[in-house]
Each structure stands twice: as C-alpha cells, then as structure tokens.
Amino acid sequence: MCQHTPTCPPADSPDREAAVTVACHPEQGWSLLCNGILLFEDTGELLPDGRVIAPHRSVQAGSVTTAA
C-alpha cells in the first residue's frame, strides 16, 4: 500500500482525507488518494470497499441564502 513516510492514514481512519493525492482530475471533479479513496469535489467519498460517504461540506458564513 502506502510507501510514504509517515504512512498515510488508512481508508477506515477518521483522518483518511489527509492521504497523499496520487491522481487528480479537477475537470471531472475527483481525486484518487494513496489509501484508495476517491474524493469528490463536493467532499463526498467512495471508499475502497465500496462504501459511500455522503458530502460533508461545512456551511460558511455568507453562503446561506434566505428568502425575503
């Protein structure tokens, strides 16, 4: 698996998104991390075992629109 020093976090770790990017395709909206995770630009993830992690983008101040 990972040959980096220090070793990248595994796919089942809470900090899995800290793994090194090994392939990046911003025009398609995804990146492949060293631990086998497909990370999508909307912050969703596809884990190596096929599990899906829903997007978890945080809401920033000023980004919420309210109806008048």
Short mmCIF file of N, CA, C and O in Angstrom, two decimals:
data_model
loop_
_atom_site.label_atom_id
_atom_site.label_comp_id
_atom_site.label_asym_id
_atom_site.label_seq_id
_atom_site.Cartn_x
_atom_site.Cartn_y
_atom_site.Cartn_z
N MET A 1 0.81 -1.19 0.00
CA MET A 1 0.00 0.00 0.00
C MET A 1 0.86 1.26 0.00
O MET A 1 1.68 1.42 -0.86
N CYS A 2 0.65 2.10 1.01
CA CYS A 2 1.32 3.39 1.05
C CYS A 2 2.82 3.23 1.29
O CYS A 2 3.24 2.54 2.19
N GLN A 3 3.60 3.94 0.48
CA GLN A 3 5.06 3.93 0.62
C GLN A 3 5.58 5.25 1.18
O GLN A 3 6.79 5.48 1.19
N HIS A 4 4.68 6.13 1.60
CA HIS A 4 5.09 7.44 2.11
C HIS A 4 5.57 7.35 3.56
O HIS A 4 5.19 6.46 4.29
N THR A 5 6.41 8.31 3.93
CA THR A 5 6.87 8.42 5.30
C THR A 5 6.54 9.81 5.79
O THR A 5 7.00 10.78 5.20
N PRO A 6 5.71 9.94 6.80
CA PRO A 6 5.00 8.89 7.52
C PRO A 6 3.90 8.29 6.65
O PRO A 6 3.44 8.91 5.69
N THR A 7 3.45 7.12 7.02
CA THR A 7 2.43 6.41 6.25
C THR A 7 1.11 7.19 6.26
O THR A 7 0.72 7.75 7.28
N CYS A 8 0.45 7.20 5.12
CA CYS A 8 -0.84 7.87 5.01
C CYS A 8 -1.88 7.14 5.86
O CYS A 8 -1.80 5.93 6.06
N PRO A 9 -2.89 7.88 6.36
CA PRO A 9 -3.94 7.24 7.14
C PRO A 9 -4.72 6.24 6.28
O PRO A 9 -4.96 6.50 5.11
N PRO A 10 -5.12 5.12 6.87
CA PRO A 10 -5.89 4.13 6.10
C PRO A 10 -7.30 4.64 5.78
O PRO A 10 -7.78 5.61 6.38
N ALA A 11 -7.97 3.97 4.87
CA ALA A 11 -9.30 4.39 4.40
C ALA A 11 -10.34 4.36 5.50
O ALA A 11 -11.34 5.08 5.43
N ASP A 12 -10.15 3.56 6.54
CA ASP A 12 -11.15 3.49 7.61
C ASP A 12 -10.82 4.40 8.79
O ASP A 12 -11.49 4.39 9.80
N SER A 13 -9.83 5.25 8.64
CA SER A 13 -9.41 6.18 9.69
C SER A 13 -10.22 7.48 9.60
O SER A 13 -10.58 7.91 8.50
N PRO A 14 -10.51 8.12 10.73
CA PRO A 14 -11.24 9.40 10.70
C PRO A 14 -10.52 10.49 9.91
O PRO A 14 -11.16 11.37 9.34
N ASP A 15 -9.19 10.43 9.84
CA ASP A 15 -8.43 11.45 9.09
C ASP A 15 -8.01 10.96 7.71
O ASP A 15 -7.02 11.40 7.15
N ARG A 16 -8.80 10.06 7.12
CA ARG A 16 -8.48 9.42 5.82
C ARG A 16 -8.24 10.42 4.70
O ARG A 16 -7.50 10.15 3.77
N GLU A 17 -8.86 11.60 4.75
CA GLU A 17 -8.70 12.59 3.69
C GLU A 17 -7.32 13.24 3.68
O GLU A 17 -6.98 13.96 2.75
N ALA A 18 -6.50 12.97 4.70
CA ALA A 18 -5.16 13.54 4.78
C ALA A 18 -4.15 12.73 3.95
O ALA A 18 -2.99 13.12 3.86
N ALA A 19 -4.58 11.65 3.33
CA ALA A 19 -3.67 10.84 2.49
C ALA A 19 -3.21 11.64 1.29
O ALA A 19 -3.87 12.58 0.84
N VAL A 20 -2.08 11.25 0.74
CA VAL A 20 -1.48 11.93 -0.42
C VAL A 20 -2.32 11.68 -1.67
O VAL A 20 -2.79 10.56 -1.91
N THR A 21 -2.52 12.72 -2.46
CA THR A 21 -3.23 12.59 -3.75
C THR A 21 -2.29 11.95 -4.76
O THR A 21 -1.17 12.42 -4.96
N VAL A 22 -2.73 10.87 -5.40
CA VAL A 22 -1.89 10.20 -6.40
C VAL A 22 -2.39 10.44 -7.82
O VAL A 22 -1.64 10.26 -8.78
N ALA A 23 -3.65 10.85 -7.98
CA ALA A 23 -4.19 11.22 -9.28
C ALA A 23 -5.26 12.28 -9.04
O ALA A 23 -6.08 12.15 -8.14
N CYS A 24 -5.22 13.33 -9.84
CA CYS A 24 -6.16 14.44 -9.66
C CYS A 24 -6.77 14.78 -11.01
O CYS A 24 -6.05 15.00 -11.98
N HIS A 25 -8.09 14.81 -11.06
CA HIS A 25 -8.81 15.16 -12.29
C HIS A 25 -9.86 16.21 -11.97
O HIS A 25 -11.05 15.93 -11.90
N PRO A 26 -9.42 17.47 -11.76
CA PRO A 26 -10.36 18.53 -11.38
C PRO A 26 -11.42 18.78 -12.45
O PRO A 26 -12.54 19.18 -12.13
N GLU A 27 -11.10 18.51 -13.71
CA GLU A 27 -12.08 18.71 -14.78
C GLU A 27 -13.24 17.72 -14.65
O GLU A 27 -14.33 17.95 -15.16
N GLN A 28 -13.01 16.60 -13.96
CA GLN A 28 -14.06 15.61 -13.72
C GLN A 28 -14.55 15.65 -12.28
O GLN A 28 -15.51 14.96 -11.94
N GLY A 29 -13.88 16.41 -11.43
CA GLY A 29 -14.34 16.62 -10.07
C GLY A 29 -13.94 15.55 -9.06
O GLY A 29 -14.60 15.38 -8.05
N TRP A 30 -12.83 14.83 -9.31
CA TRP A 30 -12.40 13.80 -8.34
C TRP A 30 -10.90 13.70 -8.26
O TRP A 30 -10.18 14.12 -9.16
N SER A 31 -10.46 13.11 -7.14
CA SER A 31 -9.04 12.81 -6.91
C SER A 31 -8.94 11.42 -6.29
O SER A 31 -9.82 11.01 -5.53
N LEU A 32 -7.87 10.71 -6.60
CA LEU A 32 -7.59 9.41 -6.00
C LEU A 32 -6.50 9.60 -4.96
O LEU A 32 -5.45 10.17 -5.25
N LEU A 33 -6.79 9.15 -3.74
CA LEU A 33 -5.82 9.27 -2.66
C LEU A 33 -5.02 7.97 -2.53
O LEU A 33 -5.45 6.91 -2.98
N CYS A 34 -3.87 8.07 -1.90
CA CYS A 34 -2.96 6.95 -1.72
C CYS A 34 -3.61 5.75 -1.02
O CYS A 34 -3.26 4.61 -1.28
N ASN A 35 -4.57 6.01 -0.16
CA ASN A 35 -5.23 4.94 0.58
C ASN A 35 -6.40 4.32 -0.18
O ASN A 35 -7.16 3.53 0.36
N GLY A 36 -6.55 4.68 -1.47
CA GLY A 36 -7.57 4.06 -2.31
C GLY A 36 -8.91 4.76 -2.33
O GLY A 36 -9.85 4.29 -2.95
N ILE A 37 -9.02 5.90 -1.68
CA ILE A 37 -10.28 6.64 -1.64
C ILE A 37 -10.41 7.54 -2.86
O ILE A 37 -9.46 8.20 -3.26
N LEU A 38 -11.61 7.54 -3.45
CA LEU A 38 -11.95 8.53 -4.46
C LEU A 38 -12.62 9.68 -3.72
O LEU A 38 -13.65 9.49 -3.06
N LEU A 39 -12.02 10.85 -3.79
CA LEU A 39 -12.52 12.03 -3.11
C LEU A 39 -13.10 12.96 -4.16
O LEU A 39 -12.42 13.32 -5.12
N PHE A 40 -14.37 13.32 -4.01
CA PHE A 40 -15.05 14.16 -4.98
C PHE A 40 -15.05 15.61 -4.53
O PHE A 40 -14.97 15.90 -3.33
N GLU A 41 -15.15 16.53 -5.48
CA GLU A 41 -15.05 17.95 -5.15
C GLU A 41 -16.17 18.43 -4.23
O GLU A 41 -16.02 19.44 -3.55
N ASP A 42 -17.28 17.72 -4.16
CA ASP A 42 -18.35 18.10 -3.24
C ASP A 42 -18.12 17.52 -1.85
O ASP A 42 -18.98 17.59 -0.99
N THR A 43 -16.95 16.94 -1.61
CA THR A 43 -16.48 16.32 -0.37
C THR A 43 -17.07 14.94 -0.12
O THR A 43 -16.84 14.36 0.92
N GLY A 44 -17.81 14.40 -1.08
CA GLY A 44 -18.25 13.01 -0.97
C GLY A 44 -17.06 12.10 -1.22
O GLY A 44 -16.05 12.49 -1.80
N GLU A 45 -17.18 10.84 -0.77
CA GLU A 45 -16.08 9.89 -0.92
C GLU A 45 -16.61 8.52 -1.32
O GLU A 45 -17.72 8.13 -0.94
N LEU A 46 -15.80 7.79 -2.05
CA LEU A 46 -16.05 6.39 -2.35
C LEU A 46 -14.86 5.62 -1.78
O LEU A 46 -13.72 5.83 -2.19
N LEU A 47 -15.13 4.79 -0.77
CA LEU A 47 -14.08 4.03 -0.10
C LEU A 47 -13.72 2.79 -0.91
O LEU A 47 -14.53 2.30 -1.71
N PRO A 48 -12.52 2.24 -0.70
CA PRO A 48 -12.08 1.07 -1.47
C PRO A 48 -13.00 -0.14 -1.34
O PRO A 48 -13.09 -0.95 -2.25
N ASP A 49 -13.72 -0.26 -0.23
CA ASP A 49 -14.61 -1.40 -0.04
C ASP A 49 -16.00 -1.17 -0.65
O ASP A 49 -16.90 -1.98 -0.50
N GLY A 50 -16.19 -0.02 -1.32
CA GLY A 50 -17.45 0.27 -1.99
C GLY A 50 -18.41 1.13 -1.19
O GLY A 50 -19.44 1.56 -1.71
N ARG A 51 -18.09 1.40 0.08
CA ARG A 51 -18.97 2.26 0.88
C ARG A 51 -18.90 3.69 0.37
O ARG A 51 -17.87 4.14 -0.14
N VAL A 52 -20.02 4.38 0.51
CA VAL A 52 -20.12 5.78 0.08
C VAL A 52 -20.22 6.66 1.32
O VAL A 52 -20.99 6.37 2.23
N ILE A 53 -19.44 7.72 1.34
CA ILE A 53 -19.52 8.74 2.39
C ILE A 53 -20.17 9.96 1.75
O ILE A 53 -19.66 10.50 0.77
N ALA A 54 -21.31 10.36 2.29
CA ALA A 54 -22.04 11.50 1.73
C ALA A 54 -21.21 12.78 1.86
O ALA A 54 -20.36 12.89 2.75
N PRO A 55 -21.45 13.73 0.97
CA PRO A 55 -20.74 15.02 1.08
C PRO A 55 -20.92 15.61 2.46
O PRO A 55 -21.99 15.52 3.06
N HIS A 56 -19.85 16.21 2.98
CA HIS A 56 -19.88 16.77 4.32
C HIS A 56 -19.24 18.16 4.34
O HIS A 56 -18.57 18.53 5.28
N ARG A 57 -19.50 18.90 3.31
CA ARG A 57 -19.01 20.27 3.21
C ARG A 57 -19.66 21.11 4.29
O ARG A 57 -20.86 21.04 4.49
N SER A 58 -18.89 21.90 4.98
CA SER A 58 -19.44 22.76 6.02
C SER A 58 -20.03 24.02 5.40
O SER A 58 -19.58 24.49 4.36
N VAL A 59 -21.02 24.58 6.06
CA VAL A 59 -21.63 25.82 5.60
C VAL A 59 -20.81 26.97 6.14
O VAL A 59 -20.56 27.06 7.34
N GLN A 60 -20.38 27.87 5.26
CA GLN A 60 -19.58 29.01 5.66
C GLN A 60 -20.46 30.24 5.79
O GLN A 60 -21.48 30.36 5.12
N ALA A 61 -20.05 31.15 6.62
CA ALA A 61 -20.79 32.40 6.81
C ALA A 61 -20.94 33.11 5.48
O ALA A 61 -20.00 33.20 4.70
N GLY A 62 -22.15 33.58 5.21
CA GLY A 62 -22.40 34.31 3.96
C GLY A 62 -22.81 33.42 2.81
O GLY A 62 -23.17 33.91 1.76
N SER A 63 -22.79 32.08 2.98
CA SER A 63 -23.12 31.20 1.87
C SER A 63 -24.56 30.72 1.91
O SER A 63 -25.01 30.06 1.01
N VAL A 64 -25.31 31.11 2.95
CA VAL A 64 -26.69 30.70 3.07
C VAL A 64 -27.58 31.80 2.53
O VAL A 64 -27.45 32.97 2.89
N THR A 65 -28.49 31.42 1.64
CA THR A 65 -29.42 32.38 1.06
C THR A 65 -30.77 32.22 1.75
O THR A 65 -31.26 31.12 1.90
N THR A 66 -31.36 33.34 2.13
CA THR A 66 -32.68 33.29 2.76
C THR A 66 -33.69 33.99 1.86
O THR A 66 -33.35 34.93 1.13
N ALA A 67 -34.93 33.52 1.89
CA ALA A 67 -35.99 34.13 1.10
C ALA A 67 -36.47 35.40 1.78
O ALA A 67 -36.57 35.45 3.01
N ALA A 68 -36.82 36.41 1.00
CA ALA A 68 -37.28 37.68 1.58
C ALA A 68 -38.77 37.66 1.81
O ALA A 68 -39.52 36.99 1.26
#
